[in-house]
Amino acid sequence: MAATLLKQWQDMAYSETADRGSLQKLWQDYFLKEKNIYAELLQNPDTVVKGTVKELAEKFNVDIMTMTGFLDGIDDSLKEPNPIETMDEDTEVNLGFDKELLYKHMVRADADWLYQLEQWDDIFDEEKRKALYKEQKSSTTIRKEEKVYPNDPCPCGSGKKYKKCCGKSA
């Protein structure tokens, strides 16, 4: 059985054997095409674009592999996921995305060339974009609990030292 489109894309885009220069070129080209597709999709964010993988590649003027990478990238932001694991170029797919989720995923990926696209201005006002940005960034921030040392005041508020209160060993 031939490798699925997704597997072919992953083998190409995340190749362990390709030289760095050609991988860099592949990703530079991809990011530019991806940006153009998003710019077009965000013009009419409530219109669900549908078609086969091949039809969408033609519609957005990209090759099948680029469209496969795009479908892989947008899948987490879709209202209905596509069968990206098994799709071939004749598989019907849709690009019906959740706007807030898509914006947050672009922030998570540090893809400022995507979440700063001017098309977002017509979708969310600046305040909403800032709120989504902050929400996404804080969701991935790890907060360490403050360490309480034996001679510190007990966090329970008793006024006793921690070691004489809640820090007592049983």
Coordinates of C-alpha atoms in Angstrom, one line a residue:
M1 CA 0.0 0.0 0.0
A2 CA 1.3 3.5 -0.9
A3 CA 2.0 5.9 1.9
T4 CA -0.8 8.2 2.8
L5 CA -0.6 11.8 1.8
L6 CA -0.1 12.8 5.4
K7 CA 2.8 10.3 5.8
Q8 CA 4.4 11.6 2.5
W9 CA 4.1 15.2 3.8
Q10 CA 5.6 14.3 7.2
D11 CA 8.4 12.3 5.6
M12 CA 9.3 15.2 3.4
A13 CA 8.7 18.1 5.9
Y14 CA 10.3 16.5 8.9
S15 CA 13.0 14.5 7.1
E16 CA 15.9 13.3 9.2
T17 CA 18.1 12.8 6.1
A18 CA 17.4 16.0 4.0
D19 CA 20.0 18.7 4.3
R20 CA 19.2 21.7 6.4
G21 CA 19.2 24.1 3.4
S22 CA 16.6 22.3 1.5
L23 CA 14.4 21.8 4.5
Q24 CA 14.6 25.5 5.3
K25 CA 13.7 26.3 1.7
L26 CA 10.7 23.8 1.9
W27 CA 9.4 25.5 5.1
Q28 CA 10.0 29.1 3.8
D29 CA 8.0 28.2 0.7
Y30 CA 5.3 26.5 2.8
F31 CA 4.9 29.4 5.2
L32 CA 4.4 31.8 2.4
K33 CA 1.8 29.6 0.7
E34 CA 0.1 29.0 4.1
K35 CA -0.1 32.7 4.8
N36 CA -1.7 33.3 1.4
I37 CA -4.3 30.5 2.0
Y38 CA -5.2 31.9 5.4
A39 CA -5.4 35.5 4.1
E40 CA -7.9 34.2 1.5
L41 CA -9.9 32.1 4.1
L42 CA -10.1 35.0 6.6
Q43 CA -11.6 37.3 4.0
N44 CA -14.9 35.3 4.4
P45 CA -14.4 33.5 7.8
D46 CA -17.9 32.2 8.0
T47 CA -17.9 30.5 4.6
V48 CA -17.0 26.9 4.9
V49 CA -14.7 26.0 2.0
K50 CA -15.1 22.4 0.9
G51 CA -13.8 20.1 -1.8
T52 CA -11.4 17.3 -2.5
V53 CA -7.8 17.7 -1.4
K54 CA -6.9 18.1 -5.1
E55 CA -9.7 20.7 -5.7
L56 CA -8.6 22.8 -2.8
A57 CA -4.9 22.6 -3.9
E58 CA -6.0 23.9 -7.3
K59 CA -8.3 26.6 -5.7
F60 CA -5.5 27.9 -3.6
N61 CA -2.9 27.4 -6.4
V62 CA -0.6 25.1 -4.4
D63 CA 0.6 21.5 -4.9
I64 CA -1.0 18.5 -3.2
M65 CA 1.8 18.2 -0.6
T66 CA 1.4 21.9 0.5
M67 CA -2.3 21.4 0.8
T68 CA -1.7 18.2 2.9
G69 CA 0.5 20.2 5.2
F70 CA -2.1 22.9 5.4
L71 CA -4.8 20.4 6.2
D72 CA -2.6 18.9 8.9
G73 CA -1.9 22.3 10.4
I74 CA -5.5 23.6 10.5
D75 CA -7.1 20.3 11.6
D76 CA -7.1 21.2 15.4
S77 CA -8.9 24.4 14.6
L78 CA -11.7 22.9 12.6
K79 CA -15.3 22.5 13.8
E80 CA -15.3 19.0 12.1
P81 CA -11.9 17.3 11.7
N82 CA -11.0 15.9 8.4
P83 CA -9.8 12.3 7.9
I84 CA -6.2 13.5 7.5
E85 CA -4.7 10.2 8.6
T86 CA -6.2 8.4 5.6
M87 CA -7.0 11.0 3.0
D88 CA -5.9 10.9 -0.6
E89 CA -6.3 13.6 -3.2
D90 CA -9.9 12.6 -3.9
T91 CA -11.0 12.8 -0.3
E92 CA -13.7 15.4 0.5
V93 CA -12.4 17.8 3.1
N94 CA -13.7 21.0 4.6
L95 CA -12.0 24.1 6.1
G96 CA -14.8 25.2 8.5
F97 CA -12.7 26.6 11.3
D98 CA -13.5 27.9 14.7
K99 CA -12.2 31.5 14.6
E100 CA -11.2 31.8 18.2
L101 CA -9.5 28.4 18.2
L102 CA -7.6 29.2 15.0
Y103 CA -6.4 32.5 16.4
K104 CA -5.2 30.8 19.6
H105 CA -3.5 28.0 17.7
M106 CA -1.6 30.5 15.6
V107 CA -0.5 32.2 18.8
R108 CA 0.5 28.9 20.3
A109 CA 2.6 28.1 17.2
D110 CA 4.3 31.5 17.5
A111 CA 3.1 32.2 14.0
D112 CA 3.0 35.9 14.2
W113 CA 2.9 36.2 10.4
L114 CA -0.5 34.5 10.7
Y115 CA -2.1 35.9 13.8
Q116 CA -1.0 39.4 12.7
L117 CA -2.7 39.1 9.2
E118 CA -4.7 42.2 8.6
Q119 CA -7.8 40.1 7.9
W120 CA -8.1 39.4 11.6
D121 CA -8.9 43.2 12.1
D122 CA -12.3 42.6 10.5
I123 CA -13.0 39.5 12.6
F124 CA -12.0 40.5 16.1
D125 CA -11.3 44.0 17.5
E126 CA -7.9 44.7 19.0
E127 CA -9.2 44.1 22.5
K128 CA -10.6 40.7 21.6
R129 CA -7.3 39.7 19.9
K130 CA -5.3 40.8 22.9
A131 CA -7.6 38.8 25.2
L132 CA -7.3 35.6 23.0
Y133 CA -3.5 36.1 22.9
K134 CA -3.3 36.4 26.6
E135 CA -5.6 33.5 27.2
Q136 CA -3.5 31.2 25.0
K137 CA -0.2 32.3 26.4
S138 CA -1.4 31.9 30.0
S139 CA -2.8 28.5 29.3
T140 CA 0.7 27.2 28.6
T141 CA 2.5 29.0 31.5
I142 CA 3.6 26.6 34.2
R143 CA 3.2 28.1 37.6
K144 CA 5.3 26.7 40.4
E145 CA 3.8 26.6 43.9
E146 CA 5.5 28.8 46.4
K147 CA 7.7 26.6 48.6
V148 CA 6.9 26.9 52.2
Y149 CA 9.9 26.4 54.5
P150 CA 9.6 25.0 58.1
N151 CA 10.2 28.4 59.8
D152 CA 7.8 30.4 57.5
P153 CA 4.4 31.4 58.8
C154 CA 1.9 28.7 58.1
P155 CA -0.1 29.4 54.9
C156 CA -3.3 28.4 56.8
G157 CA -3.2 31.7 58.6
S158 CA -2.9 30.3 62.2
G159 CA 0.0 32.6 62.9
K160 CA 2.1 29.6 63.9
K161 CA 5.3 28.5 62.2
Y162 CA 4.6 26.0 59.4
K163 CA 6.6 23.2 61.2
K164 CA 4.5 23.6 64.3
C165 CA 1.2 23.6 62.4
C166 CA 0.3 22.1 59.0
G167 CA 3.8 21.0 58.4
K168 CA 3.9 18.6 61.3
S169 CA 4.9 15.1 60.3
A170 CA 2.3 12.6 61.4

